[in-house]
PDB file of C-alpha atoms in Angstrom:
ATOM      1  CA  UNK J   1     -97.413 -16.664  35.631  1.00 47.00           C
ATOM      2  CA  UNK J   2     -98.258 -20.079  36.653  1.00 57.00           C
ATOM      3  CA  UNK J   3     -96.015 -21.975  33.195  1.00 66.00           C
ATOM      4  CA  UNK J   4     -92.769 -19.144  33.731  1.00 75.00           C
ATOM      5  CA  UNK J   5     -91.174 -18.400  30.371  1.00 86.00           C
ATOM      6  CA  UNK J   6     -88.385 -16.682  29.404  1.00 91.00           C
ATOM      7  CA  UNK J   7     -90.150 -13.846  27.752  1.00 93.00           C
ATOM      8  CA  UNK J   8     -92.436 -12.681  30.863  1.00 92.00           C
ATOM      9  CA  UNK J   9     -89.334 -13.608  32.767  1.00 94.00           C
ATOM     10  CA  UNK J  10     -87.487 -10.959  31.254  1.00 95.00           C
ATOM     11  CA  UNK J  11     -90.314  -8.027  31.184  1.00 94.00           C
ATOM     12  CA  UNK J  12     -90.769  -8.806  34.247  1.00 93.00           C
ATOM     13  CA  UNK J  13     -87.541  -8.452  35.391  1.00 95.00           C
ATOM     14  CA  UNK J  14     -85.217  -7.305  33.824  1.00 95.00           C
ATOM     15  CA  UNK J  15     -84.840  -4.153  35.489  1.00 93.00           C
ATOM     16  CA  UNK J  16     -84.619  -5.509  38.988  1.00 94.00           C
ATOM     17  CA  UNK J  17     -81.586  -7.912  37.004  1.00 96.00           C
ATOM     18  CA  UNK J  18     -79.814  -5.069  35.746  1.00 94.00           C
ATOM     19  CA  UNK J  19     -80.207  -2.016  39.000  1.00 91.00           C
ATOM     20  CA  UNK J  20     -79.675  -5.350  41.179  1.00 93.00           C
ATOM     21  CA  UNK J  21     -75.814  -5.574  38.816  1.00 94.00           C
ATOM     22  CA  UNK J  22     -75.174  -1.884  38.062  1.00 90.00           C
ATOM     23  CA  UNK J  23     -75.270  -1.218  41.962  1.00 86.00           C
ATOM     24  CA  UNK J  24     -72.633  -3.919  41.633  1.00 86.00           C
ATOM     25  CA  UNK J  25     -70.414  -3.504  39.086  1.00 88.00           C
ATOM     26  CA  UNK J  26     -68.375  -0.529  37.818  1.00 81.00           C
ATOM     27  CA  UNK J  27     -68.533  -0.403  33.919  1.00 87.00           C
ATOM     28  CA  UNK J  28     -71.863  -0.528  31.860  1.00 89.00           C
ATOM     29  CA  UNK J  29     -71.109  -2.198  28.829  1.00 91.00           C
ATOM     30  CA  UNK J  30     -70.173  -5.457  32.138  1.00 91.00           C
ATOM     31  CA  UNK J  31     -73.230  -4.946  34.182  1.00 93.00           C
ATOM     32  CA  UNK J  32     -75.266  -5.289  29.926  1.00 93.00           C
ATOM     33  CA  UNK J  33     -72.725  -8.358  29.664  1.00 94.00           C
ATOM     34  CA  UNK J  34     -73.647  -9.808  33.335  1.00 95.00           C
ATOM     35  CA  UNK J  35     -76.798  -9.066  32.195  1.00 96.00           C
ATOM     36  CA  UNK J  36     -77.633 -11.511  29.087  1.00 96.00           C
ATOM     37  CA  UNK J  37     -74.838 -13.916  31.148  1.00 95.00           C
ATOM     38  CA  UNK J  38     -78.473 -13.759  34.355  1.00 96.00           C
ATOM     39  CA  UNK J  39     -80.670 -14.925  31.377  1.00 96.00           C
ATOM     40  CA  UNK J  40     -79.215 -16.913  30.006  1.00 95.00           C
ATOM     41  CA  UNK J  41     -77.946 -18.919  32.650  1.00 95.00           C
ATOM     42  CA  UNK J  42     -82.160 -18.627  33.926  1.00 95.00           C
ATOM     43  CA  UNK J  43     -83.370 -20.281  30.430  1.00 94.00           C
ATOM     44  CA  UNK J  44     -81.054 -22.727  30.813  1.00 93.00           C
ATOM     45  CA  UNK J  45     -82.084 -23.980  34.140  1.00 93.00           C
ATOM     46  CA  UNK J  46     -85.457 -22.613  33.623  1.00 92.00           C
ATOM     47  CA  UNK J  47     -86.667 -26.360  33.595  1.00 91.00           C
ATOM     48  CA  UNK J  48     -85.622 -27.435  37.074  1.00 90.00           C
ATOM     49  CA  UNK J  49     -86.739 -24.519  38.676  1.00 90.00           C
ATOM     50  CA  UNK J  50     -89.119 -25.610  41.618  1.00 88.00           C
ATOM     51  CA  UNK J  51     -91.502 -22.994  42.733  1.00 86.00           C
ATOM     52  CA  UNK J  52     -91.841 -25.188  45.801  1.00 86.00           C
ATOM     53  CA  UNK J  53     -88.433 -24.591  46.752  1.00 84.00           C
ATOM     54  CA  UNK J  54     -88.222 -20.947  46.628  1.00 85.00           C
ATOM     55  CA  UNK J  55     -90.242 -17.710  44.517  1.00 87.00           C
ATOM     56  CA  UNK J  56     -89.666 -17.469  41.306  1.00 91.00           C
ATOM     57  CA  UNK J  57     -87.933 -13.827  42.292  1.00 92.00           C
ATOM     58  CA  UNK J  58     -85.375 -15.506  44.733  1.00 91.00           C
ATOM     59  CA  UNK J  59     -84.801 -17.661  42.455  1.00 93.00           C
ATOM     60  CA  UNK J  60     -83.309 -15.428  39.926  1.00 95.00           C
ATOM     61  CA  UNK J  61     -81.474 -13.437  42.051  1.00 95.00           C
ATOM     62  CA  UNK J  62     -79.661 -16.017  43.654  1.00 93.00           C
ATOM     63  CA  UNK J  63     -78.626 -16.103  39.695  1.00 95.00           C
ATOM     64  CA  UNK J  64     -77.750 -13.464  39.303  1.00 96.00           C
ATOM     65  CA  UNK J  65     -76.018 -12.762  42.954  1.00 94.00           C
ATOM     66  CA  UNK J  66     -73.612 -15.930  41.468  1.00 93.00           C
ATOM     67  CA  UNK J  67     -72.907 -14.226  38.148  1.00 94.00           C
ATOM     68  CA  UNK J  68     -72.066 -11.073  40.049  1.00 93.00           C
ATOM     69  CA  UNK J  69     -69.485 -13.616  42.281  1.00 92.00           C
ATOM     70  CA  UNK J  70     -68.255 -14.886  39.319  1.00 91.00           C
ATOM     71  CA  UNK J  71     -67.849 -11.262  38.165  1.00 90.00           C
ATOM     72  CA  UNK J  72     -65.588 -10.704  40.084  1.00 86.00           C
ATOM     73  CA  UNK J  73     -63.787 -14.474  40.717  1.00 86.00           C
ATOM     74  CA  UNK J  74     -62.259 -14.595  36.854  1.00 84.00           C
ATOM     75  CA  UNK J  75     -61.439 -10.001  36.804  1.00 76.00           C
ATOM     76  CA  UNK J  76     -60.463  -9.709  39.437  1.00 67.00           C
ATOM     77  CA  UNK J  77     -58.954 -12.933  41.098  1.00 62.00           C
ATOM     78  CA  UNK J  78     -56.809 -10.666  44.073  1.00 59.00           C
ATOM     79  CA  UNK J  79     -59.533  -9.630  44.951  1.00 55.00           C
ATOM     80  CA  UNK J  80     -61.319 -10.184  48.227  1.00 53.00           C
ATOM     81  CA  UNK J  81     -64.973 -10.895  47.782  1.00 51.00           C
ATOM     82  CA  UNK J  82     -67.266  -8.146  48.675  1.00 52.00           C
ATOM     83  CA  UNK J  83     -67.807  -8.927  51.555  1.00 51.00           C
ATOM     84  CA  UNK J  84     -71.109  -7.022  51.523  1.00 54.00           C
ATOM     85  CA  UNK J  85     -72.684 -10.630  48.988  1.00 59.00           C
ATOM     86  CA  UNK J  86     -74.383 -13.344  51.008  1.00 56.00           C
ATOM     87  CA  UNK J  87     -72.166 -16.997  50.791  1.00 53.00           C
ATOM     88  CA  UNK J  88     -74.347 -19.617  48.661  1.00 49.00           C
ATOM     89  CA  UNK J  89     -75.764 -21.281  51.938  1.00 49.00           C
ATOM     90  CA  UNK J  90     -76.951 -17.554  53.264  1.00 49.00           C
ATOM     91  CA  UNK J  91     -78.712 -16.736  50.020  1.00 49.00           C
ATOM     92  CA  UNK J  92     -82.116 -17.767  51.173  1.00 57.00           C
ATOM     93  CA  UNK J  93     -84.149 -20.003  54.254  1.00 61.00           C
ATOM     94  CA  UNK J  94     -86.746 -17.729  53.020  1.00 76.00           C
ATOM     95  CA  UNK J  95     -86.863 -14.261  54.327  1.00 84.00           C
ATOM     96  CA  UNK J  96     -85.620 -13.192  50.962  1.00 86.00           C
ATOM     97  CA  UNK J  97     -89.294 -11.902  49.874  1.00 87.00           C
ATOM     98  CA  UNK J  98     -90.662  -8.446  49.104  1.00 89.00           C
ATOM     99  CA  UNK J  99     -93.268  -8.420  52.897  1.00 90.00           C
ATOM    100  CA  UNK J 100     -89.637  -8.978  54.602  1.00 93.00           C
ATOM    101  CA  UNK J 101     -88.571  -6.181  53.012  1.00 95.00           C
ATOM    102  CA  UNK J 102     -91.299  -3.722  53.825  1.00 96.00           C
ATOM    103  CA  UNK J 103     -91.044  -5.271  57.471  1.00 95.00           C
ATOM    104  CA  UNK J 104     -88.002  -4.355  57.970  1.00 97.00           C
ATOM    105  CA  UNK J 105     -88.742  -0.386  56.780  1.00 97.00           C
ATOM    106  CA  UNK J 106     -91.369  -0.517  59.099  1.00 97.00           C
ATOM    107  CA  UNK J 107     -89.125  -0.949  61.439  1.00 97.00           C
ATOM    108  CA  UNK J 108     -86.272   1.446  60.129  1.00 97.00           C
ATOM    109  CA  UNK J 109     -88.936   4.203  60.068  1.00 96.00           C
ATOM    110  CA  UNK J 110     -88.984   3.952  64.433  1.00 95.00           C
ATOM    111  CA  UNK J 111     -85.760   4.267  64.937  1.00 96.00           C
ATOM    112  CA  UNK J 112     -84.646   7.984  65.074  1.00 96.00           C
ATOM    113  CA  UNK J 113     -82.824   9.248  61.712  1.00 95.00           C
ATOM    114  CA  UNK J 114     -78.480   9.228  63.639  1.00 96.00           C
ATOM    115  CA  UNK J 115     -79.495   5.191  64.349  1.00 97.00           C
ATOM    116  CA  UNK J 116     -81.206   4.976  60.609  1.00 97.00           C
ATOM    117  CA  UNK J 117     -78.520   6.259  58.839  1.00 97.00           C
ATOM    118  CA  UNK J 118     -75.677   4.183  60.196  1.00 97.00           C
ATOM    119  CA  UNK J 119     -77.228   1.292  59.429  1.00 98.00           C
ATOM    120  CA  UNK J 120     -78.262   1.473  54.956  1.00 97.00           C
ATOM    121  CA  UNK J 121     -74.622   2.982  55.519  1.00 96.00           C
ATOM    122  CA  UNK J 122     -73.128  -0.325  56.603  1.00 97.00           C
ATOM    123  CA  UNK J 123     -75.748  -2.640  55.799  1.00 96.00           C
ATOM    124  CA  UNK J 124     -76.870  -1.528  51.995  1.00 95.00           C
ATOM    125  CA  UNK J 125     -74.109   1.079  51.495  1.00 93.00           C
ATOM    126  CA  UNK J 126     -71.390  -1.680  52.711  1.00 92.00           C
ATOM    127  CA  UNK J 127     -68.989   0.856  54.719  1.00 94.00           C
ATOM    128  CA  UNK J 128     -66.933  -0.276  57.648  1.00 95.00           C
ATOM    129  CA  UNK J 129     -68.288   1.499  60.772  1.00 96.00           C
ATOM    130  CA  UNK J 130     -64.386   3.369  61.119  1.00 96.00           C
ATOM    131  CA  UNK J 131     -65.457   5.030  57.654  1.00 95.00           C
ATOM    132  CA  UNK J 132     -69.390   6.226  58.734  1.00 96.00           C
ATOM    133  CA  UNK J 133     -67.413   6.896  62.026  1.00 96.00           C
ATOM    134  CA  UNK J 134     -65.346  10.068  60.476  1.00 95.00           C
ATOM    135  CA  UNK J 135     -68.793  10.317  58.079  1.00 94.00           C
ATOM    136  CA  UNK J 136     -70.577  10.620  60.664  1.00 94.00           C
ATOM    137  CA  UNK J 137     -68.109  13.204  63.103  1.00 95.00           C
ATOM    138  CA  UNK J 138     -68.203  10.496  65.751  1.00 95.00           C
ATOM    139  CA  UNK J 139     -65.755   8.731  67.246  1.00 96.00           C
ATOM    140  CA  UNK J 140     -65.344   4.769  66.373  1.00 97.00           C
ATOM    141  CA  UNK J 141     -66.582   3.603  70.034  1.00 97.00           C
ATOM    142  CA  UNK J 142     -69.305   6.266  70.197  1.00 97.00           C
ATOM    143  CA  UNK J 143     -70.888   5.291  66.534  1.00 97.00           C
ATOM    144  CA  UNK J 144     -70.267   0.975  67.350  1.00 97.00           C
ATOM    145  CA  UNK J 145     -72.818   1.507  70.344  1.00 97.00           C
ATOM    146  CA  UNK J 146     -74.800   4.057  68.421  1.00 97.00           C
ATOM    147  CA  UNK J 147     -75.133   0.341  66.100  1.00 98.00           C
ATOM    148  CA  UNK J 148     -75.572  -1.229  68.317  1.00 97.00           C
ATOM    149  CA  UNK J 149     -78.357   0.673  69.536  1.00 97.00           C
ATOM    150  CA  UNK J 150     -80.350   0.059  66.306  1.00 97.00           C
ATOM    151  CA  UNK J 151     -79.302  -3.341  66.166  1.00 97.00           C
ATOM    152  CA  UNK J 152     -82.114  -3.953  68.824  1.00 96.00           C
ATOM    153  CA  UNK J 153     -84.285  -2.150  68.716  1.00 96.00           C
ATOM    154  CA  UNK J 154     -84.914  -3.548  64.595  1.00 96.00           C
ATOM    155  CA  UNK J 155     -84.488  -6.932  66.185  1.00 95.00           C
ATOM    156  CA  UNK J 156     -87.378  -6.228  69.381  1.00 94.00           C
ATOM    157  CA  UNK J 157     -89.129  -4.390  65.654  1.00 93.00           C
ATOM    158  CA  UNK J 158     -89.322  -7.161  63.228  1.00 90.00           C
ATOM    159  CA  UNK J 159     -89.429  -9.507  65.983  1.00 81.00           C
ATOM    160  CA  UNK J 160     -92.625  -7.603  67.258  1.00 67.00           C
TER     161      UNK J 160
ATOM    162  CA  UNK B   1     -79.631 -10.011  62.978  1.00 90.00           C
ATOM    163  CA  UNK B   2     -76.040  -8.579  61.352  1.00 93.00           C
ATOM    164  CA  UNK B   3     -76.609 -11.180  58.409  1.00 90.00           C
ATOM    165  CA  UNK B   4     -80.174 -10.497  58.258  1.00 92.00           C
ATOM    166  CA  UNK B   5     -80.120  -7.160  57.369  1.00 95.00           C
ATOM    167  CA  UNK B   6     -76.612  -7.918  54.630  1.00 93.00           C
ATOM    168  CA  UNK B   7     -79.086 -10.371  52.890  1.00 92.00           C
ATOM    169  CA  UNK B   8     -81.717  -7.911  52.977  1.00 94.00           C
ATOM    170  CA  UNK B   9     -80.521  -5.091  52.018  1.00 95.00           C
ATOM    171  CA  UNK B  10     -78.237  -6.736  48.863  1.00 93.00           C
ATOM    172  CA  UNK B  11     -82.337  -8.301  48.511  1.00 93.00           C
ATOM    173  CA  UNK B  12     -83.306  -4.731  48.523  1.00 94.00           C
ATOM    174  CA  UNK B  13     -81.051  -3.828  45.262  1.00 93.00           C
ATOM    175  CA  UNK B  14     -83.152  -6.483  43.263  1.00 93.00           C
ATOM    176  CA  UNK B  15     -86.245  -6.078  44.487  1.00 92.00           C
ATOM    177  CA  UNK B  16     -86.686  -2.443  45.031  1.00 92.00           C
ATOM    178  CA  UNK B  17     -88.595  -2.602  47.081  1.00 94.00           C
ATOM    179  CA  UNK B  18     -90.321   1.490  47.135  1.00 95.00           C
ATOM    180  CA  UNK B  19     -91.171   1.757  50.936  1.00 96.00           C
ATOM    181  CA  UNK B  20     -87.433   0.371  51.493  1.00 97.00           C
ATOM    182  CA  UNK B  21     -85.783   2.360  49.500  1.00 96.00           C
ATOM    183  CA  UNK B  22     -87.371   5.505  50.469  1.00 96.00           C
ATOM    184  CA  UNK B  23     -86.041   5.833  53.146  1.00 97.00           C
ATOM    185  CA  UNK B  24     -82.803   4.429  51.984  1.00 96.00           C
ATOM    186  CA  UNK B  25     -83.154   8.075  49.099  1.00 95.00           C
ATOM    187  CA  UNK B  26     -83.851  10.207  51.746  1.00 95.00           C
ATOM    188  CA  UNK B  27     -80.784   8.949  54.126  1.00 95.00           C
ATOM    189  CA  UNK B  28     -78.280   9.668  50.969  1.00 94.00           C
ATOM    190  CA  UNK B  29     -80.666  13.136  51.217  1.00 93.00           C
ATOM    191  CA  UNK B  30     -80.139  13.827  54.119  1.00 86.00           C
ATOM    192  CA  UNK B  31     -76.557  13.090  54.210  1.00 77.00           C
ATOM    193  CA  UNK B  32     -75.897  14.718  50.742  1.00 70.00           C
ATOM    194  CA  UNK B  33     -74.797  11.468  49.020  1.00 59.00           C
ATOM    195  CA  UNK B  34     -76.273   9.381  46.107  1.00 55.00           C
ATOM    196  CA  UNK B  35     -74.703   6.775  44.445  1.00 53.00           C
ATOM    197  CA  UNK B  36     -74.359   7.523  40.523  1.00 55.00           C
ATOM    198  CA  UNK B  37     -75.949   6.174  38.223  1.00 52.00           C
ATOM    199  CA  UNK B  38     -73.575   4.309  35.149  1.00 54.00           C
ATOM    200  CA  UNK B  39     -74.976   7.774  33.404  1.00 56.00           C
ATOM    201  CA  UNK B  40     -74.377   9.992  35.400  1.00 55.00           C
ATOM    202  CA  UNK B  41     -70.245   8.514  36.360  1.00 56.00           C
ATOM    203  CA  UNK B  42     -69.870   8.627  32.617  1.00 56.00           C
ATOM    204  CA  UNK B  43     -69.967  12.748  32.842  1.00 58.00           C
ATOM    205  CA  UNK B  44     -67.872  13.524  35.548  1.00 59.00           C
ATOM    206  CA  UNK B  45     -64.787  14.425  34.601  1.00 52.00           C
ATOM    207  CA  UNK B  46     -61.241  13.721  35.206  1.00 54.00           C
ATOM    208  CA  UNK B  47     -61.329  15.928  37.627  1.00 54.00           C
ATOM    209  CA  UNK B  48     -64.771  15.309  38.626  1.00 56.00           C
ATOM    210  CA  UNK B  49     -66.114  18.441  38.461  1.00 54.00           C
ATOM    211  CA  UNK B  50     -69.729  18.209  39.853  1.00 55.00           C
ATOM    212  CA  UNK B  51     -71.050  20.651  36.952  1.00 51.00           C
ATOM    213  CA  UNK B  52     -70.070  17.935  34.559  1.00 53.00           C
ATOM    214  CA  UNK B  53     -72.539  18.174  31.171  1.00 55.00           C
ATOM    215  CA  UNK B  54     -73.936  21.525  32.256  1.00 57.00           C
ATOM    216  CA  UNK B  55     -71.959  24.544  31.995  1.00 55.00           C
ATOM    217  CA  UNK B  56     -69.356  25.628  34.507  1.00 55.00           C
ATOM    218  CA  UNK B  57     -70.486  28.621  36.670  1.00 57.00           C
ATOM    219  CA  UNK B  58     -67.529  31.175  34.905  1.00 57.00           C
ATOM    220  CA  UNK B  59     -68.951  29.762  31.466  1.00 55.00           C
ATOM    221  CA  UNK B  60     -72.289  31.400  32.607  1.00 54.00           C
ATOM    222  CA  UNK B  61     -72.521  35.030  31.879  1.00 50.00           C
ATOM    223  CA  UNK B  62     -70.159  34.487  28.988  1.00 50.00           C
ATOM    224  CA  UNK B  63     -73.600  32.370  27.324  1.00 48.00           C
ATOM    225  CA  UNK B  64     -75.695  35.471  28.960  1.00 48.00           C
ATOM    226  CA  UNK B  65     -73.880  37.767  26.872  1.00 46.00           C
TER     227      UNK B  65
END
């Protein structure tokens, strides 16, 4: 896609945007409204998109993420934001690429099932270690130790 | 590493990398836990009956007759 146009962008990214929003909000109607908001913003900002600074997918992800954050601030101002949502300054430092996700999958596949489970529960599901401990029938201390082991193994696998 | 994993798993919910999603799905399948889609959530009634949308076991015999 040399000069992205909104129709092509919608076709390519609609499912990804909706999947991300659906994982974050509980209401279908809110998810669909937010999805529309995202593509309105994409269209408004498309002229400012700089392909030398971020891949198109990463740029659209950033807009999507910010729409979800704004939604929570508007609708639930008293609630704390999901701690799993990366902050603005953390969104893109070049690691948000499909290749990095594939690398993470390869690293995860080297872990024993128990450690893999802790990582998925903690970082994909967003569960605290206390909840993971109960789910896995382990003490909090044992879970934390296994979590730290998993992190170290992943660190080594992804730096190799 | 924790921040990196937070970023990557959040991005996964957008990007849907197949290799990584396969691992996530297998973890959820092993533990019997899976996020319901919005369509599936609409089928779960207020009592949380696990067979929402299907014939309850106690009524299945009646259906056969």
